[in-house]
CSV table of C-alpha atoms in Angstrom, one decimal:
chain,number,residue,atom,x,y,z
A,1,MET,CA,78.8,144.9,130.3
A,2,ALA,CA,79.6,143.3,133.7
A,3,VAL,CA,82.2,140.6,133.9
A,4,GLY,CA,80.7,137.2,133.7
A,5,ALA,CA,77.5,138.1,131.8
A,6,ARG,CA,77.8,135.8,128.9
A,7,VAL,CA,75.6,136.4,125.9
A,8,GLY,CA,74.5,133.8,123.4
A,9,ALA,CA,72.5,134.1,120.2
A,10,ILE,CA,70.2,131.8,118.3
A,11,VAL,CA,69.6,132.3,114.6
A,12,VAL,CA,66.3,130.6,113.7
A,13,ALA,CA,66.3,129.5,110.1
A,14,ALA,CA,64.6,126.1,110.0
A,15,GLY,CA,61.4,127.2,108.2
A,16,ALA,CA,60.2,125.7,104.9
A,17,GLY,CA,60.0,129.0,103.1
A,18,THR,CA,56.8,128.0,101.2
A,19,ARG,CA,55.8,131.6,100.3
A,20,MET,CA,59.0,132.0,98.4
A,21,GLY,CA,58.7,128.7,96.5
A,22,VAL,CA,62.4,128.0,97.2
A,23,ASP,CA,64.5,127.7,100.4
A,24,LYS,CA,64.7,131.4,101.2
A,25,MET,CA,67.5,131.1,103.7
A,26,PHE,CA,70.0,130.3,100.9
A,27,ILE,CA,68.8,132.7,98.2
A,28,ASN,CA,71.5,135.0,96.8
A,29,LEU,CA,71.1,138.5,98.2
A,30,GLY,CA,73.8,140.9,97.2
A,31,GLY,CA,76.3,138.1,96.5
A,32,LYS,CA,75.9,136.0,99.6
A,33,PRO,CA,73.2,133.7,101.1
A,34,LEU,CA,70.4,135.5,103.0
A,35,ILE,CA,71.1,133.6,106.2
A,36,ALA,CA,74.7,134.9,106.2
A,37,TYR,CA,73.7,138.5,106.9
A,38,ALA,CA,72.3,137.7,110.3
A,39,VAL,CA,75.1,135.5,111.4
A,40,ASP,CA,77.7,138.0,110.1
A,41,ALA,CA,76.1,140.7,112.2
A,42,LEU,CA,76.2,138.6,115.4
A,43,GLN,CA,79.7,137.5,114.6
A,44,ALA,CA,80.8,141.1,114.4
A,45,SER,CA,78.9,142.3,117.5
A,46,ARG,CA,81.1,142.9,120.6
A,47,TYR,CA,78.2,141.9,122.8
A,48,VAL,CA,77.8,138.3,121.5
A,49,HIS,CA,80.0,135.5,122.8
A,50,GLU,CA,78.6,132.5,121.0
A,51,ILE,CA,76.0,131.6,118.3
A,52,VAL,CA,73.8,128.7,117.6
A,53,LEU,CA,72.4,128.3,114.1
A,54,VAL,CA,69.1,126.3,113.8
A,55,LEU,CA,68.4,124.9,110.3
A,56,SER,CA,66.2,122.3,108.8
A,57,GLU,CA,67.6,118.7,108.9
A,58,ALA,CA,68.3,118.9,105.1
A,59,ASN,CA,70.4,122.0,105.5
A,60,LEU,CA,72.7,121.1,108.3
A,61,GLU,CA,75.7,120.2,106.1
A,62,ARG,CA,75.1,123.3,104.1
A,63,GLY,CA,75.1,125.4,107.2
A,64,SER,CA,78.4,123.8,108.5
A,65,SER,CA,79.9,124.6,105.1
A,66,LEU,CA,78.9,128.2,105.3
A,67,ALA,CA,80.4,128.5,108.8
A,68,ARG,CA,83.8,127.4,107.4
A,69,ASP,CA,83.5,129.7,104.3
A,70,PHE,CA,82.6,132.8,106.3
A,71,ALA,CA,84.9,132.0,109.3
A,72,TRP,CA,82.1,132.3,111.9
A,73,THR,CA,84.4,131.6,114.9
A,74,LYS,CA,81.6,132.4,117.4
A,75,LEU,CA,79.3,129.7,115.9
A,76,THR,CA,79.4,126.8,118.4
A,77,SER,CA,76.6,124.7,117.0
A,78,VAL,CA,74.5,124.0,113.9
A,79,CYS,CA,71.5,122.1,115.0
A,80,ALA,CA,68.3,120.8,113.5
A,81,GLY,CA,65.0,122.6,114.1
A,82,GLY,CA,61.7,121.1,115.1
A,83,ALA,CA,58.1,120.9,113.8
A,84,ARG,CA,57.3,124.4,115.0
A,85,ARG,CA,59.3,127.6,115.4
A,86,GLN,CA,59.2,127.3,119.2
A,87,ASP,CA,60.6,123.7,119.0
A,88,SER,CA,63.5,125.1,116.9
A,89,VAL,CA,64.2,127.8,119.5
A,90,GLN,CA,64.2,125.2,122.3
A,91,ASN,CA,66.7,123.1,120.4
A,92,GLY,CA,68.9,126.2,120.1
A,93,LEU,CA,68.5,127.0,123.8
A,94,ALA,CA,69.9,123.6,124.6
A,95,GLY,CA,73.2,124.6,123.0
A,96,LEU,CA,73.6,127.8,125.1
A,97,GLU,CA,73.4,126.5,128.7
A,98,GLY,CA,76.4,128.5,129.8
A,99,CYS,CA,74.9,131.8,128.8
A,100,GLU,CA,73.0,134.2,131.1
A,101,TRP,CA,71.4,136.2,128.2
A,102,VAL,CA,70.1,135.0,124.9
A,103,ILE,CA,69.4,136.9,121.7
A,104,ILE,CA,66.9,135.2,119.4
A,105,HIS,CA,66.8,136.4,115.8
A,106,ASP,CA,65.0,135.4,112.6
A,107,GLY,CA,67.5,134.3,110.0
A,108,ALA,CA,65.2,135.9,107.4
A,109,ARG,CA,65.9,139.4,108.7
A,110,PRO,CA,69.2,140.4,107.0
A,111,PHE,CA,69.5,143.9,108.3
A,112,LEU,CA,70.4,143.3,111.9
A,113,GLU,CA,71.9,146.5,113.3
A,114,ASP,CA,74.3,146.3,116.2
A,115,ARG,CA,72.3,149.1,118.0
A,116,LEU,CA,69.3,146.7,118.1
A,117,ILE,CA,71.5,144.2,120.0
A,118,GLU,CA,72.9,146.9,122.2
A,119,GLU,CA,69.5,148.5,123.1
A,120,GLY,CA,67.8,145.1,123.5
A,121,LEU,CA,70.4,144.1,126.1
A,122,ALA,CA,70.1,147.4,127.8
A,123,GLU,CA,66.3,147.3,127.9
A,124,ALA,CA,66.1,143.7,129.0
A,125,GLU,CA,68.6,144.2,131.9
A,126,ALA,CA,65.8,145.5,134.2
A,127,ILE,CA,63.1,142.9,133.7
A,128,GLY,CA,64.7,140.2,131.7
A,129,ALA,CA,62.8,140.5,128.4
A,130,ALA,CA,62.9,143.1,125.6
A,131,VAL,CA,61.8,143.1,121.9
A,132,PRO,CA,62.2,145.6,119.1
A,133,ALA,CA,59.0,146.8,117.3
A,134,VAL,CA,57.8,149.5,115.0
A,135,PRO,CA,54.4,151.4,115.3
A,136,VAL,CA,51.8,149.9,112.9
A,137,LYS,CA,50.8,152.4,110.2
A,138,ASP,CA,48.2,150.4,108.3
A,139,THR,CA,44.7,150.2,109.6
A,140,ILE,CA,44.2,146.7,111.0
A,141,LYS,CA,41.0,144.7,110.4
A,142,VAL,CA,39.9,141.7,112.4
A,143,VAL,CA,38.2,139.4,109.9
A,144,ASP,CA,36.0,136.4,110.4
A,145,GLN,CA,36.1,133.1,108.4
A,146,ARG,CA,33.6,134.5,105.9
A,147,GLY,CA,35.9,137.4,105.1
A,148,LEU,CA,33.7,139.9,106.9
A,149,VAL,CA,35.2,142.6,109.2
A,150,ARG,CA,34.5,141.9,112.8
A,151,SER,CA,36.2,145.0,114.2
A,152,THR,CA,38.8,147.7,113.6
A,153,PRO,CA,41.1,148.1,116.6
A,154,SER,CA,42.8,151.4,117.2
A,155,ARG,CA,46.4,151.4,115.9
A,156,VAL,CA,47.6,153.9,118.5
A,157,ASP,CA,48.8,151.1,120.8
A,158,MET,CA,49.7,148.6,118.1
A,159,TRP,CA,53.3,147.7,117.3
A,160,ALA,CA,54.7,145.2,114.9
A,161,ALA,CA,57.2,143.0,116.8
A,162,GLN,CA,60.6,142.2,115.2
A,163,THR,CA,63.7,140.4,116.3
A,164,PRO,CA,66.3,140.3,117.8
A,165,GLN,CA,64.4,139.5,121.0
A,166,VAL,CA,66.5,139.5,124.2
A,167,PHE,CA,65.8,137.4,127.3
A,168,ARG,CA,67.5,136.3,130.5
A,169,TYR,CA,68.3,132.7,129.6
A,170,GLU,CA,66.5,131.1,132.6
A,171,LEU,CA,63.4,133.1,131.9
A,172,ILE,CA,63.0,132.1,128.3
A,173,VAL,CA,63.8,128.4,129.1
A,174,GLU,CA,61.1,128.5,131.8
A,175,ALA,CA,58.6,130.1,129.5
A,176,TYR,CA,59.0,127.5,126.8
A,177,ARG,CA,59.0,124.7,129.4
A,178,ASN,CA,55.5,125.9,130.5
A,179,VAL,CA,53.9,127.0,127.3
A,180,THR,CA,51.0,124.8,126.2
A,181,GLN,CA,50.0,126.5,123.0
A,182,GLU,CA,51.7,127.5,119.7
A,183,VAL,CA,53.2,131.0,119.9
A,184,THR,CA,54.2,133.2,117.0
A,185,ASP,CA,57.2,134.8,118.7
A,186,ASP,CA,59.3,134.2,121.7
A,187,ALA,CA,58.0,137.2,123.7
A,188,GLN,CA,54.5,135.7,123.6
A,189,ALA,CA,55.8,132.6,125.6
A,190,VAL,CA,57.1,135.0,128.2
A,191,GLU,CA,53.9,137.0,128.2
A,192,LEU,CA,51.8,133.9,128.9
A,193,MET,CA,53.7,133.5,132.2
A,194,GLY,CA,52.5,136.9,133.2
A,195,HIS,CA,56.0,138.3,133.0
A,196,PRO,CA,56.5,141.9,131.6
A,197,VAL,CA,58.2,142.4,128.2
A,198,LYS,CA,59.7,145.8,127.3
A,199,VAL,CA,59.3,147.1,123.8
A,200,PHE,CA,61.9,149.4,122.3
A,201,LEU,CA,62.0,151.0,118.8
A,202,GLY,CA,63.0,148.7,116.0
A,203,SER,CA,63.7,149.7,112.4
A,204,TYR,CA,61.5,149.7,109.4
A,205,GLU,CA,64.5,148.4,107.4
A,206,ASN,CA,64.6,145.4,109.7
A,207,LEU,CA,62.3,143.6,107.3
A,208,LYS,CA,61.6,139.9,107.3
A,209,VAL,CA,62.2,138.4,103.8
A,210,THR,CA,59.3,136.1,103.1
A,211,THR,CA,58.1,137.0,99.5
A,212,PRO,CA,59.8,137.8,96.2
A,213,GLU,CA,58.7,141.5,96.7
A,214,ASP,CA,60.7,141.5,100.0
A,215,VAL,CA,63.8,140.4,98.1
A,216,GLU,CA,63.4,143.4,95.8
A,217,VAL,CA,63.1,145.7,98.9
A,218,ALA,CA,66.2,144.1,100.5
A,219,GLU,CA,68.2,144.5,97.3
A,220,GLY,CA,67.2,148.2,97.2
A,221,ILE,CA,68.4,148.6,100.8
A,222,LEU,CA,71.7,147.0,99.9
A,223,ARG,CA,72.1,149.4,96.9
A,224,ARG,CA,71.4,152.4,99.1
A,225,ARG,CA,73.9,151.3,101.7
A,226,ALA,CA,76.5,150.7,99.1
A,227,ARG,CA,76.2,154.3,98.1
A,228,GLY,CA,77.2,155.2,101.7
A,229,ALA,CA,73.8,155.9,103.3
A,230,LYS,CA,73.5,154.7,106.9
A,231,PRO,CA,70.5,153.1,108.5
A,232,ARG,CA,68.1,155.6,110.0
A,233,ARG,CA,68.3,156.2,113.7
A,234,HIS,CA,65.4,157.3,116.0
A,235,GLY,CA,65.2,157.7,119.7
A,236,PRO,CA,67.9,157.8,122.4
A,237,ARG,CA,70.7,155.2,122.6
A,238,ARG,CA,71.1,153.2,125.8
A,239,THR,CA,74.3,151.2,126.6
A,240,PRO,CA,73.8,147.8,128.2
A,241,VAL,CA,75.3,147.3,131.6
A,242,LEU,CA,74.5,143.6,132.3
A,243,ARG,CA,74.6,142.4,135.9
A,244,ARG,CA,74.5,138.9,137.0
A,245,GLY,CA,71.3,137.7,138.8
A,246,THR,CA,69.1,140.7,138.0
A,247,GLU,CA,65.5,139.6,138.7
A,248,GLY,CA,62.5,140.5,136.6
A,249,ARG,CA,59.1,141.5,137.8
A,250,ARG,CA,55.8,139.8,136.8
A,251,GLY,CA,53.1,142.0,135.4
A,252,ASP,CA,51.9,143.4,132.1
A,253,VAL,CA,53.6,143.9,128.8
A,254,THR,CA,55.1,147.3,128.8
A,255,THR,CA,55.7,149.6,125.7
A,256,GLU,CA,57.5,152.8,125.2
A,257,HIS,CA,56.7,155.2,122.4
A,258,THR,CA,60.2,156.5,121.5
A,259,GLU,CA,60.8,159.9,119.9
A,260,GLY,CA,60.9,160.1,116.1
A,261,THR,CA,58.3,157.6,115.1
A,262,GLU,CA,55.9,160.3,114.0
A,263,ARG,CA,58.0,161.0,111.0
A,264,TYR,CA,56.9,157.9,109.3
A,265,GLY,CA,53.8,158.2,107.1
A,266,GLY,CA,52.7,155.0,105.4
A,267,ASP,CA,53.2,151.3,106.2
A,268,ALA,CA,56.4,149.5,107.1
A,269,THR,CA,57.0,148.1,103.6
A,270,THR,CA,56.4,151.5,102.0
A,271,GLU,CA,58.9,153.1,104.4
A,272,ALA,CA,61.4,150.4,103.7
A,273,ARG,CA,61.0,151.0,99.9
A,274,ARG,CA,61.5,154.7,100.4
A,275,GLY,CA,64.6,154.2,102.4
A,276,ALA,CA,65.9,151.7,99.9
A,277,GLY,CA,65.3,154.0,97.0
A,278,VAL,CA,63.0,151.5,95.2
């Protein structure tokens, strides 16, 4: 990493967690709160200089207490989220003005591997935006309001986006400044500018915990890892060499089909369950 390229991270955890019936960010997973896994991973990463944790207003004190308990020395701010996810991200961005790069990660994804941070930074270096994703294995149906199938798109070019998503700081700030619609992830805001976004291979274990069934899968992954099994690795590794002032190009979203994805048969949840031993 070039001298002077400061990297900040935002952990977005301000959602209501309605599908879980409880505040999912603080459920006990393997002996510690769910949210702690993501922050621990960023704290341990040699690429990350500072972290902002975005929580609901009701959980700010709880988050500050966790920061002390877990000794998150890179955590510089615990701030309140907004009405929408993009509002929460913008609040987090305001706390990272001194950074050239920003990593945005869902707090509900506990299995953040350092290689996703490393490869995200490496892939984003050329054009300013990169996201991890996995090939979709289920057949996707587009359904109308009556519950009738409108179309069945080919899944060949369909990838399920994950986090951590990596952006040049000025690019993502500009994207959110200009966005006029609700977006479902940060890359979409950049795409709406006409700016390219690079996709690199994520991990089927990098699941987002949103349902009780997801908790079971996550617990299985923890048990497998406790037995000494390592996360599966597919595709070549790239090392980030971040340079100050690299400009991105405007154009289409770009994707790369990395070696090894053909081994997966079945959907992402099934694969995660296989890997977890559940």
